Tab-separated table of C-alpha atoms and ligand atoms in Angstrom:
chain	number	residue	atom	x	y	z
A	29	UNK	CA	-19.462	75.473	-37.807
A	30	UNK	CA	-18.932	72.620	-35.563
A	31	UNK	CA	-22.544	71.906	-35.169
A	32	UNK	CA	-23.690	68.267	-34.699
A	33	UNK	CA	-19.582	67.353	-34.595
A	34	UNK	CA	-19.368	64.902	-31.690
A	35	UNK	CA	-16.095	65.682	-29.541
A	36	UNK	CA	-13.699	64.199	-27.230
A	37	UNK	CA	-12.057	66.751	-24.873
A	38	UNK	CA	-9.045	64.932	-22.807
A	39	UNK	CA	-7.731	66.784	-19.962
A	40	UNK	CA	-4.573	65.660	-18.089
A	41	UNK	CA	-2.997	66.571	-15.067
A	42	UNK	CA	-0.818	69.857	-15.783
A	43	UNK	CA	-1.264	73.510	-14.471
A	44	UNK	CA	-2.702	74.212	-18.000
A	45	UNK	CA	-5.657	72.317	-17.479
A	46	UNK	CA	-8.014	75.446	-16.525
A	47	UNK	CA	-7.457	76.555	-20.125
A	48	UNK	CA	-8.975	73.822	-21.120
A	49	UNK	CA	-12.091	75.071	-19.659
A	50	UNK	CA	-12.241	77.746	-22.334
A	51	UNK	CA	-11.706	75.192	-25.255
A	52	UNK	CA	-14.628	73.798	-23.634
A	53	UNK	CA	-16.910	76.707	-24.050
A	54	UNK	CA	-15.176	77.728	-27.495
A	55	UNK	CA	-16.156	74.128	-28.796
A	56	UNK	CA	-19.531	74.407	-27.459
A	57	UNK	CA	-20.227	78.281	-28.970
A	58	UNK	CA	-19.555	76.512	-32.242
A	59	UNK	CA	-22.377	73.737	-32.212
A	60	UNK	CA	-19.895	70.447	-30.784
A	61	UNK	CA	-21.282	68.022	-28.440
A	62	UNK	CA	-18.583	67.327	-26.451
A	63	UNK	CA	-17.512	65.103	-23.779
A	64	UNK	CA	-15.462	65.447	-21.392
A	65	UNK	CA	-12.495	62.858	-20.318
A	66	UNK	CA	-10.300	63.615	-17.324
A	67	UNK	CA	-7.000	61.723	-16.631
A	68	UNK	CA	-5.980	60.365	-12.992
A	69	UNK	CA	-4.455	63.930	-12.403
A	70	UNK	CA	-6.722	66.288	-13.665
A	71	UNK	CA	-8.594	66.706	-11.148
A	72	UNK	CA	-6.004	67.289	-9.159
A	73	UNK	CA	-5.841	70.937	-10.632
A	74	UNK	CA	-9.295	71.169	-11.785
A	75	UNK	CA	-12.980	70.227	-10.650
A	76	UNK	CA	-14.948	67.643	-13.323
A	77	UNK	CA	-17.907	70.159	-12.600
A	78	UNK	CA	-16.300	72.842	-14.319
A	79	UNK	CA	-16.536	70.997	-17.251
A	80	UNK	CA	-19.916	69.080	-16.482
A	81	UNK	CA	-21.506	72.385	-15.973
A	82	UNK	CA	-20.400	73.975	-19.147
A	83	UNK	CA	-20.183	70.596	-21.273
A	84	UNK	CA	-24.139	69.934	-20.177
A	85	UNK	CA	-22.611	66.373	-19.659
A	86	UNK	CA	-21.115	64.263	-17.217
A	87	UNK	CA	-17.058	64.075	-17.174
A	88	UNK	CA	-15.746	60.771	-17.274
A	89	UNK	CA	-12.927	60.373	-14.970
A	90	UNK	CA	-11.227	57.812	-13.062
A	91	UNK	CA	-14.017	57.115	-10.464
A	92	UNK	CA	-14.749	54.041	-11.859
A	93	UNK	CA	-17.329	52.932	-9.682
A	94	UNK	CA	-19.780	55.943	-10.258
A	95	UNK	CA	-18.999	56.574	-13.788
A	96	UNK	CA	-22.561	58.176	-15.161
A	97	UNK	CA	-21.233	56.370	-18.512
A	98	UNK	CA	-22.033	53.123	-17.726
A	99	UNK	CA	-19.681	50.771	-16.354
A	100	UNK	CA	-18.045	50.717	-19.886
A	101	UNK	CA	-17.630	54.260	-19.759
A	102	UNK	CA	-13.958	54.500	-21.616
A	103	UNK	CA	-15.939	52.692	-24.511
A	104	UNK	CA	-19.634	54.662	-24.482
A	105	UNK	CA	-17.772	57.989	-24.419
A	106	UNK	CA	-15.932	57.124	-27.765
A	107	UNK	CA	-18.754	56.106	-29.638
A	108	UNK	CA	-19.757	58.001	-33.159
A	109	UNK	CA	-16.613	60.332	-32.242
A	110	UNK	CA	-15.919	62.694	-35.017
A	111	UNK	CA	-12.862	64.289	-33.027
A	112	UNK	CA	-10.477	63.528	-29.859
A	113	UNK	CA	-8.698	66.429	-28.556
A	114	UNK	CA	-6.148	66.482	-26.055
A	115	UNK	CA	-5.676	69.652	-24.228
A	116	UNK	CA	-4.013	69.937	-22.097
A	117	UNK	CA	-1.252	67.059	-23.045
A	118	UNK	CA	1.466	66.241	-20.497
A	119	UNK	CA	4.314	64.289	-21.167
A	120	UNK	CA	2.524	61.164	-19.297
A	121	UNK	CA	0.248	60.872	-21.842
A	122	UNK	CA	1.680	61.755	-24.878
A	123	UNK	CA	3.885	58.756	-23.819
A	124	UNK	CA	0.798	56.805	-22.732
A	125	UNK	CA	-0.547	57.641	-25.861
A	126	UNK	CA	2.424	56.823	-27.967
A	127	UNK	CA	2.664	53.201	-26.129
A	128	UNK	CA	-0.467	52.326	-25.954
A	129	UNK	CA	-0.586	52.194	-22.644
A	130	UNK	CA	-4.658	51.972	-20.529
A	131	UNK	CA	-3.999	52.889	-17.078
A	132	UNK	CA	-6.624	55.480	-16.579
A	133	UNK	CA	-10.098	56.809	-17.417
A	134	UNK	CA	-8.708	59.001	-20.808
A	135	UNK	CA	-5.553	56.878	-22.036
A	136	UNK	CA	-8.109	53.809	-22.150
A	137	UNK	CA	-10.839	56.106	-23.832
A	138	UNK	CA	-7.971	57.415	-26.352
A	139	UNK	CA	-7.178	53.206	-27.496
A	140	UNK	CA	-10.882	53.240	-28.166
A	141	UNK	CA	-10.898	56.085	-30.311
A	142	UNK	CA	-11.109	55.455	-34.457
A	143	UNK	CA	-11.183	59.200	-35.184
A	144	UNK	CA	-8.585	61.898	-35.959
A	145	UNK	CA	-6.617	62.970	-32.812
A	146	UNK	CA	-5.556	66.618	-32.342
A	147	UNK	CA	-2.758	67.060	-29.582
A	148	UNK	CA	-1.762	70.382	-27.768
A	149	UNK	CA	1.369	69.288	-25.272
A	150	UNK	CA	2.189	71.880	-22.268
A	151	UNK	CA	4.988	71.132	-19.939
A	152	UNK	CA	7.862	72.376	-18.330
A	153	UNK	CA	10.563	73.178	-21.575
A	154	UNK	CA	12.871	70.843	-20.288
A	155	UNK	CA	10.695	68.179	-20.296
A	156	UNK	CA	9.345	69.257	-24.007
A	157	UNK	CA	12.623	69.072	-24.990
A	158	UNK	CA	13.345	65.515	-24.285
A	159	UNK	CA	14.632	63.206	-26.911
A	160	UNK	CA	11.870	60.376	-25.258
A	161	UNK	CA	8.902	63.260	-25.242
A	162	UNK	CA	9.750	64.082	-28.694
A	163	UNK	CA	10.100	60.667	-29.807
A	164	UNK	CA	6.478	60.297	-28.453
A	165	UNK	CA	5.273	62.913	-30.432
A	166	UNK	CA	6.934	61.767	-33.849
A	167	UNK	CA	5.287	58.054	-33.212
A	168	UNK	CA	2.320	60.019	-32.362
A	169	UNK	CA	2.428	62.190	-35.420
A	170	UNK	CA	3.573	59.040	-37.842
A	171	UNK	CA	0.033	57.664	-36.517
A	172	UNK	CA	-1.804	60.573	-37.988
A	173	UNK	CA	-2.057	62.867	-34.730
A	174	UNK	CA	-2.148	66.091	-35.336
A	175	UNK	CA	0.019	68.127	-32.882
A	176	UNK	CA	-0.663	71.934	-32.154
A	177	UNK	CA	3.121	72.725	-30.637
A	178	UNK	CA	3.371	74.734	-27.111
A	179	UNK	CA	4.110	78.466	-27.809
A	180	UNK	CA	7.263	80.039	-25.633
A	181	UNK	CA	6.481	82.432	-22.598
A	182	UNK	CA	6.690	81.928	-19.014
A	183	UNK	CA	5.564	78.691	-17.616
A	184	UNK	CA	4.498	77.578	-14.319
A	185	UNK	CA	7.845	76.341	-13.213
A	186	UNK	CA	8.957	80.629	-13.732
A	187	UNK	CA	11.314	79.407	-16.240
A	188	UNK	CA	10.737	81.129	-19.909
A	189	UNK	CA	10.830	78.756	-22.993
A	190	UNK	CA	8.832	76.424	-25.116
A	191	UNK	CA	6.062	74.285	-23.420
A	192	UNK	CA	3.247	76.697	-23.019
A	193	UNK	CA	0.192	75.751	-23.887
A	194	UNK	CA	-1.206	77.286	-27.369
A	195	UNK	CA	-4.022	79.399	-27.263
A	196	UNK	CA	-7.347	78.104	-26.938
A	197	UNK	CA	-8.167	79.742	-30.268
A	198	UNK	CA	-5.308	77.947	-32.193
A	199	UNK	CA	-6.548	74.883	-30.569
A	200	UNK	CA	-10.026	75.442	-31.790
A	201	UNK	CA	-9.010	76.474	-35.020
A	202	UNK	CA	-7.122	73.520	-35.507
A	203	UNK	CA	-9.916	71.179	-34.930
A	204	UNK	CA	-12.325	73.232	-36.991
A	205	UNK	CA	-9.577	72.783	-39.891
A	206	UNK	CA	-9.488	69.031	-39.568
A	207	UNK	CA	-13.429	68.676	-38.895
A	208	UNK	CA	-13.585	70.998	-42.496
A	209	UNK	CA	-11.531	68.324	-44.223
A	210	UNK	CA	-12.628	67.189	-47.471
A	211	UNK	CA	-13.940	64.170	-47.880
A	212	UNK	CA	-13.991	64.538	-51.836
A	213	UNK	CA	-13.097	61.063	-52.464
A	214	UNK	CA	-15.531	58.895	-50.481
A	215	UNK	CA	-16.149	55.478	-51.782
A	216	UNK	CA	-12.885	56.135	-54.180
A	217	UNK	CA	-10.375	52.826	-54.545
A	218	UNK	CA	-7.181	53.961	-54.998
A	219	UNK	CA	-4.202	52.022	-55.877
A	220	UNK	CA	-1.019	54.314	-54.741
A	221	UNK	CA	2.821	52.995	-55.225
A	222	UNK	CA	5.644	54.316	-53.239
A	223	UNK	CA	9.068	53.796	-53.112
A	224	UNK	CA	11.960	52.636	-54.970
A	225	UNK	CA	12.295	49.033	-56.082
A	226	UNK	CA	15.278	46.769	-55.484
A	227	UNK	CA	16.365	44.595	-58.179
A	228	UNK	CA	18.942	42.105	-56.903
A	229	UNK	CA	22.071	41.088	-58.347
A	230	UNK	CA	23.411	38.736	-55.673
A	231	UNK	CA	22.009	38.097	-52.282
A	232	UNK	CA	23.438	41.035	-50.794
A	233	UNK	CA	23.591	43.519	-53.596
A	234	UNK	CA	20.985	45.691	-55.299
A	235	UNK	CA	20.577	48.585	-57.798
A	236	UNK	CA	17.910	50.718	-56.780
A	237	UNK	CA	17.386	54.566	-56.295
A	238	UNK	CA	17.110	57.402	-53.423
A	239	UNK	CA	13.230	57.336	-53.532
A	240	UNK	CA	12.582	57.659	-49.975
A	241	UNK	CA	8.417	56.904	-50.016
A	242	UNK	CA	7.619	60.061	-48.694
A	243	UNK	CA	6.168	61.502	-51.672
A	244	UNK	CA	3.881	58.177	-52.145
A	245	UNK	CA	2.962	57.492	-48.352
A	246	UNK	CA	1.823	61.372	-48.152
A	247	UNK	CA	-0.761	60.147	-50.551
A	248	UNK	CA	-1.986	57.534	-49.112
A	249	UNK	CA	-2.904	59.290	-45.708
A	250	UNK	CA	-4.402	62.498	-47.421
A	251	UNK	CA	-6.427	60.067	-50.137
A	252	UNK	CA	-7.293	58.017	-46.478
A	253	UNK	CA	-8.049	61.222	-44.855
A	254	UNK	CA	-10.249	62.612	-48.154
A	255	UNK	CA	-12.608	59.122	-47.522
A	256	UNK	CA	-10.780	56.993	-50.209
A	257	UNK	CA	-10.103	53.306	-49.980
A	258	UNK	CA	-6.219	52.998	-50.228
A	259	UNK	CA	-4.359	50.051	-50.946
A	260	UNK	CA	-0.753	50.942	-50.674
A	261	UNK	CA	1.886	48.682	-52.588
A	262	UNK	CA	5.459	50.111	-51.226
A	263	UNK	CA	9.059	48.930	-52.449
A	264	UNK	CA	11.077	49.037	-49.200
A	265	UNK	CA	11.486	51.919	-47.381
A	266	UNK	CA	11.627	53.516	-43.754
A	267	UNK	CA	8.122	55.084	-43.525
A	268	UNK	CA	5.653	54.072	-41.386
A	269	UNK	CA	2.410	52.753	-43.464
A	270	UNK	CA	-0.529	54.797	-42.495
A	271	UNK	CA	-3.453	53.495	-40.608
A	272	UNK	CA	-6.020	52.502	-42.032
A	273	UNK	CA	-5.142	51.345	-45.255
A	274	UNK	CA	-4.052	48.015	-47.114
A	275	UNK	CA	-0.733	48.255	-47.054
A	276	UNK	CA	1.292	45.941	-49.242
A	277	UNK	CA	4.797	45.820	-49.302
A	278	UNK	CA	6.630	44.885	-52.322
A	279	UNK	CA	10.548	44.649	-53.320
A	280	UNK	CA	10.870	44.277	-56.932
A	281	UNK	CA	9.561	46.296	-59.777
A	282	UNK	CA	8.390	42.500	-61.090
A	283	UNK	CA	6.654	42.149	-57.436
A	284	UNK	CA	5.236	45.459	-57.782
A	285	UNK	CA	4.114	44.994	-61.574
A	286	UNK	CA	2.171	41.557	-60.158
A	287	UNK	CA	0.625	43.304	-57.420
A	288	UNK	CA	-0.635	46.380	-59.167
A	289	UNK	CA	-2.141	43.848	-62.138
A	290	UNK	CA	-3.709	42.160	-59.485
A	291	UNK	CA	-5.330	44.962	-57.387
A	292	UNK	CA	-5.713	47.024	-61.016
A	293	UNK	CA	-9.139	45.448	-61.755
A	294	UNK	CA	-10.735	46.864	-58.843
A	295	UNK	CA	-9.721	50.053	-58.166
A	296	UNK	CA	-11.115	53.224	-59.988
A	297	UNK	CA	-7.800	55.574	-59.491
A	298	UNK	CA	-3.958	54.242	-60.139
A	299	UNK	CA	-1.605	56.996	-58.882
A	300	UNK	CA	2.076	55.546	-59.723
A	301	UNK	CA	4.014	57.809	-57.244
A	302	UNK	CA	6.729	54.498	-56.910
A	303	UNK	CA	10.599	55.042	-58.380
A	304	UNK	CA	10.376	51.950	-60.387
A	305	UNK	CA	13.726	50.502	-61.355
A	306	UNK	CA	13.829	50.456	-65.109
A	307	UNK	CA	16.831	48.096	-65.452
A	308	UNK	CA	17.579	44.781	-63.258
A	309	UNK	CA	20.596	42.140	-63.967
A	310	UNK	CA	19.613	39.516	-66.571
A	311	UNK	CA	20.960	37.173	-64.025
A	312	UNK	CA	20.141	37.258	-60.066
A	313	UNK	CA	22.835	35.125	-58.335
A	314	UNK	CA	21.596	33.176	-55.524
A	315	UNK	CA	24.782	33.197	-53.819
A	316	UNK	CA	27.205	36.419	-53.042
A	317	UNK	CA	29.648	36.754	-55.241
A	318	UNK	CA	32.816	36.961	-54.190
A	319	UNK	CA	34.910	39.637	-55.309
A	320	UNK	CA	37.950	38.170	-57.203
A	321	UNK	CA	35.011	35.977	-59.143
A	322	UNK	CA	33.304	39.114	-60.144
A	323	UNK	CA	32.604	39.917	-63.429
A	324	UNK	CA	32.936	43.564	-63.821
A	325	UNK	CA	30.388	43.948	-66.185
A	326	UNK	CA	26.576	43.128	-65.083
A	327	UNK	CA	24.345	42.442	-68.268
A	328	UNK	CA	21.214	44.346	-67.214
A	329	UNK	CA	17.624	43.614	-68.922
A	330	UNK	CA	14.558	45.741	-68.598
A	331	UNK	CA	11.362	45.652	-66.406
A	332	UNK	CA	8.114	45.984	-67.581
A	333	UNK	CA	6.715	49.204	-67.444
A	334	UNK	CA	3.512	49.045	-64.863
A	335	UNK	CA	1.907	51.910	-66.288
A	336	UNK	CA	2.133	50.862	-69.898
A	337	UNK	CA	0.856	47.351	-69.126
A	338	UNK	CA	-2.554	48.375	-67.212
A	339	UNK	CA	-2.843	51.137	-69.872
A	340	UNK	CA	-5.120	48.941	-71.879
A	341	UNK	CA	-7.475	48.203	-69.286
A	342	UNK	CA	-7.693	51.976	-68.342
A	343	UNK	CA	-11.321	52.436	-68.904
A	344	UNK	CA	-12.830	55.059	-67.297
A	345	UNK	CA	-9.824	54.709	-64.520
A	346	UNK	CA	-7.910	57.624	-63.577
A	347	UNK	CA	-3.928	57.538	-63.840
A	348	UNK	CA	-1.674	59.563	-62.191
A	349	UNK	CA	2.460	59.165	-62.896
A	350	UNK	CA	5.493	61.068	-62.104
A	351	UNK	CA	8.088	62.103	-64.179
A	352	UNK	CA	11.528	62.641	-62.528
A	353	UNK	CA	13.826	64.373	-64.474
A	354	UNK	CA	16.686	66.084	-64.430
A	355	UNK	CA	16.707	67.863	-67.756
A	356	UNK	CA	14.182	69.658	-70.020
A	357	UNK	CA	11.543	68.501	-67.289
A	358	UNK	CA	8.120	69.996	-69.294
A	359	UNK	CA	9.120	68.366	-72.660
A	360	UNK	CA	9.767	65.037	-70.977
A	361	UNK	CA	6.656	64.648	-68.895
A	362	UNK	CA	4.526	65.607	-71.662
A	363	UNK	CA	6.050	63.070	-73.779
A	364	UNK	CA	5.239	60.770	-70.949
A	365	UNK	CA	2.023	61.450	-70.411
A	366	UNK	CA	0.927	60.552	-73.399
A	367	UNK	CA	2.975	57.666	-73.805
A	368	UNK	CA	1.393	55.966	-71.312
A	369	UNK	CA	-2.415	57.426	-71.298
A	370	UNK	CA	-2.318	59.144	-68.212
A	371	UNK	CA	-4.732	61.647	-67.014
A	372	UNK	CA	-2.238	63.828	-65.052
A	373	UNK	CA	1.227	63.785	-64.482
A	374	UNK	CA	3.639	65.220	-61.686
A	375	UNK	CA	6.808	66.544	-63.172
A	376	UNK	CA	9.295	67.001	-60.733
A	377	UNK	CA	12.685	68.258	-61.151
A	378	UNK	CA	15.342	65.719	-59.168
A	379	UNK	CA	18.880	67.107	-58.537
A	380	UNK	CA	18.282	70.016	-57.449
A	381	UNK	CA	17.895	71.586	-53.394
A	382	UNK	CA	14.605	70.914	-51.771
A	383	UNK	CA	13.076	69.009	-54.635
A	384	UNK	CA	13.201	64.989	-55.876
A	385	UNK	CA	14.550	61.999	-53.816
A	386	UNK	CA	14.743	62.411	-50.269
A	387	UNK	CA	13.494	65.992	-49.885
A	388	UNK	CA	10.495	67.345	-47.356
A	389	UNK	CA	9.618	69.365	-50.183
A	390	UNK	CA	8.735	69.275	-53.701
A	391	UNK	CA	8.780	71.392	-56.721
A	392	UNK	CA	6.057	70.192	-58.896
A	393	UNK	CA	4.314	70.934	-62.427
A	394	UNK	CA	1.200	69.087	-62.811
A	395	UNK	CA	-0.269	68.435	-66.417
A	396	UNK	CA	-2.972	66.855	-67.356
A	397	UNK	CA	-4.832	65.344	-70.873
A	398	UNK	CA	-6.431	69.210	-71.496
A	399	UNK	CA	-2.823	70.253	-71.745
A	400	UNK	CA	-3.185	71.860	-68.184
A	401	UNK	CA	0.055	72.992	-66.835
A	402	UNK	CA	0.056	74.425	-63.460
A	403	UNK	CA	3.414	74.690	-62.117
A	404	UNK	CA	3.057	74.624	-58.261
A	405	UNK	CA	5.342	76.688	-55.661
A	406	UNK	CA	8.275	74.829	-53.522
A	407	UNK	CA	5.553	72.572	-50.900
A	408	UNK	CA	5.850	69.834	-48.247
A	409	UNK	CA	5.187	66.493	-49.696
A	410	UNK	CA	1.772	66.466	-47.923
A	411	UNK	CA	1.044	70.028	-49.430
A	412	UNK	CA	1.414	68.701	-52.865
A	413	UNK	CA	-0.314	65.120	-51.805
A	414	UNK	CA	-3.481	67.569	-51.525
A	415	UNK	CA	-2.566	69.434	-54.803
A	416	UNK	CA	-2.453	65.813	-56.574
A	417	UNK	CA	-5.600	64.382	-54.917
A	418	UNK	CA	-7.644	67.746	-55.439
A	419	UNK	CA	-6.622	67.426	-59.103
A	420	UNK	CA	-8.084	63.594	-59.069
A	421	UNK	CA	-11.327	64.996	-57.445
A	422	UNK	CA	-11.598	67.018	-60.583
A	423	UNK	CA	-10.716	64.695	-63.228
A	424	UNK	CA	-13.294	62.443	-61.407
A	425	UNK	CA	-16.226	64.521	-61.468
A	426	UNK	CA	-15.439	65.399	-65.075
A	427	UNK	CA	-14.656	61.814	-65.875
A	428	UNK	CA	-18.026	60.816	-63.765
A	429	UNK	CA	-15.919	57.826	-61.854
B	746	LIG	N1	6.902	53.525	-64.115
B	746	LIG	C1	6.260	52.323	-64.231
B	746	LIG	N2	6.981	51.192	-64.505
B	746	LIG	C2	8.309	51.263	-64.715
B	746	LIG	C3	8.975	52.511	-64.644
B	746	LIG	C4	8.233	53.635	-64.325
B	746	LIG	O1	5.036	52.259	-64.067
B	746	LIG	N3	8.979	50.159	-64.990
B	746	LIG	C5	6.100	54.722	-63.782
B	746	LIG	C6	6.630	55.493	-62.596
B	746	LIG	O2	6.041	55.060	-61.391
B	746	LIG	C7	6.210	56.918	-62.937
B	746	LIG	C8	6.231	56.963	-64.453
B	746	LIG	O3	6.171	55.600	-64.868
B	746	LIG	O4	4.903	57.200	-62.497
B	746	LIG	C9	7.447	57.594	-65.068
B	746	LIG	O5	8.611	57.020	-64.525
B	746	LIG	P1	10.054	57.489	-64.963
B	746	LIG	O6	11.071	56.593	-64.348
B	746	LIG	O7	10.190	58.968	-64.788
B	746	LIG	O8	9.963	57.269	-66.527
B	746	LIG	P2	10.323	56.072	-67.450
B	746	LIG	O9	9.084	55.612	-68.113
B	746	LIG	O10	11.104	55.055	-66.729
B	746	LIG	O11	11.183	56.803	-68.584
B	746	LIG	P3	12.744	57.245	-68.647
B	746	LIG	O12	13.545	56.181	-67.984
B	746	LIG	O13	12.972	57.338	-70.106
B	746	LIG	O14	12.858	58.573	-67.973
């Protein structure tokens, strides 16, 4: 299952670190090759030989001067990785990790790494619960890690509560779930928007929407993650831009329209997941107005709709909208669809709990140029990213893009 999967196993110093012995062999019954990375601690509660012995391979720890990797050992062992795990993680170098901080022979390995990360924390459940340790994870997380969270019991310290570490198999499964991952949409370009647009009316006034660009940045990473080439064009918003992607950040829908035409060309899949102001004032001020001057009328004029104008260039391209409505949802996305030749489009309802602006979740009905309707359960943004995208790996193979 993992056979031929090249893996990085980090240790650090915590009393957890003989489990990690057993990920070790676990990783190995399945096929991995996997090497072996000690922090400055770990072998403070473990022997490297453990590890050598089972791993077939020598562990790369902070002896610097007889490192059997070379003498650019923190760089050899991350070669051709397909997978770093760190398992045990204490709270030195999740915030190592987080910071970017090299001090040893696995936080400098980890800066070298360019492949998923998989984290499974153990500490004491004070420590766990620490605003800066859980900071580290979120920046950690927002990066792409993937975390597999303590389980409760009795820890070292003989204190009972969250911080212990999860079970190798969990662990395992975790990276055999990410090492699965599709990779459906290799080669793909994919234009996705996100966001709302802000259409000024003075210097320090806007009308704009709720759109957070969760819904539109979950895309991005899973298309990323699936092997497609993103470029990202966001209206302003608070979410980090995944890695490894073009992000471009946008504010109007007239900056957005312009970037989109530009990129358009190139791409083979448009998926318009951006809250595109419809309206903005006829007149942008260029200085604040002052409140007894204000007129208390503002004449608004429309924006160009995105979709509609690359519509004639479609081709053989694949486009995705979204339909946000808050009444007689099915009628209103179909009428959208086709207004503006889309191959699918995500009808959500907005208004109501856990669904639309601002939510973690989503309530979605997808339907697409057969007429498809499949109306999806409550799911995380991310859940229905993967919905969306395995939809687009459909319509591609039947559209042979
Ligand atoms: N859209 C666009 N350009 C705009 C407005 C919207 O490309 N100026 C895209 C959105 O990104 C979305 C889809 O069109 O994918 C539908 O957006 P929505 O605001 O729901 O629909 P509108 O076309 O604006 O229609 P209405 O205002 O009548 O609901």
């Amino acid at each position: 299952m993992l056979s031929g999967k090249k893996i990085l196993l980090g240790v650090s110093g915590s009393v957890a670190a003989y489990k990690a012995a057993d990920i070790l062999r676990r990783l190995m019954e399945r096929g991995a090759e996997v090497r072996v990375v000690f922090s400055r601690n770990a072998s403070q509660f473990i022997a490297p030989l453990t590890f050598s012995a089972i791993s077939g391979r020598p562990v790369l720890h902070d002896d610097f001067s007889s490192s059997d990797w070379g003498s650019l050992g923190h760089i050899a062992v991350t070669d051709g990785l397909d997978l770093a795990i760190i398992a045990p993680a204490t709270a030195d170098i999740l915030g190592k990790a987080a910071a970017g901080i090299a001090d040893d022979a696995l936080s400098t390995a980890l800066l070298a790494t360019n492949c998923p990360l998989l984290i499974a924390p153990a500490m004491n459940t004070r420590m766990y619960g620490n605003p800066i340790v859980q900071r580290n994870i979120s920046t950690l997380r927002e990066t792409g890690a993937r975390i597999v969270e303590p389980e409760t019991g009795m820890l070292a310290c003989g204190v009972e509560g969250k911080g212990k570490l999860a079970s190798a198999e969990s662990i395992v499964d975790a990276a055999v779930k990410i090492l699965a991952a599709r990779c459906d949409l290799a080669g793909i370009k994919m234009i996705v928007t996100s966001g709302p647009t802000r259409e000024y009316i003075d210097p320090v006034r806007f009308i704009s929407n709720p759109s957070t660009g969760r819904m539109g940045h979950a895309i991005a990473a899973a298309a990323r993650d699936r092997g497609a080439e993103v470029v990202l064009i966001s209206g302003p918003t608070e979410q980090r831009a995944p890695d490894d992607i073009l992000f471009l950040p946008v504010t109007t829908a007239a900056e957005m329209r312009q970037a989109v035409s530009e990129r358009f060309p190139g791409c083979q899949v448009l998926i318009m997941a951006a809250a595109v102001s419809d309206f903005r004032p006829a007149v942008a001020l260029s200085r604040k107005v002052k409140k007894d001057d204000a007129e208390l009328v503002i004449s608004l004029e429309r924006t160009d709709d995105i979709l509609k104008g690359v519509a004639s260039e479609k081709g053989t391209r694949i486009l995705v909208g979204f339909a946000a409505e808050t009444h007689d949802l099915l009628n209103e996305a179909k009428r959208k669809r086709e207004q503006k030749n889309l191959d699918l489009i995500v009808a959500n309802e907005v208004g109501s709990a856990g669904t639309g602006f601002a939510s973690e979740t989503n309530k979605a009905v997808l339907i697409d140029r057969a007429g498809m309707v499949d109306a999806l359960p409550l799911l995380t943004k991310q859940e229905l990213a993967g919905k969306i995208l395995d939809k687009v790996g459909e319509l591609k193979a039947n559209q042979g893009v």
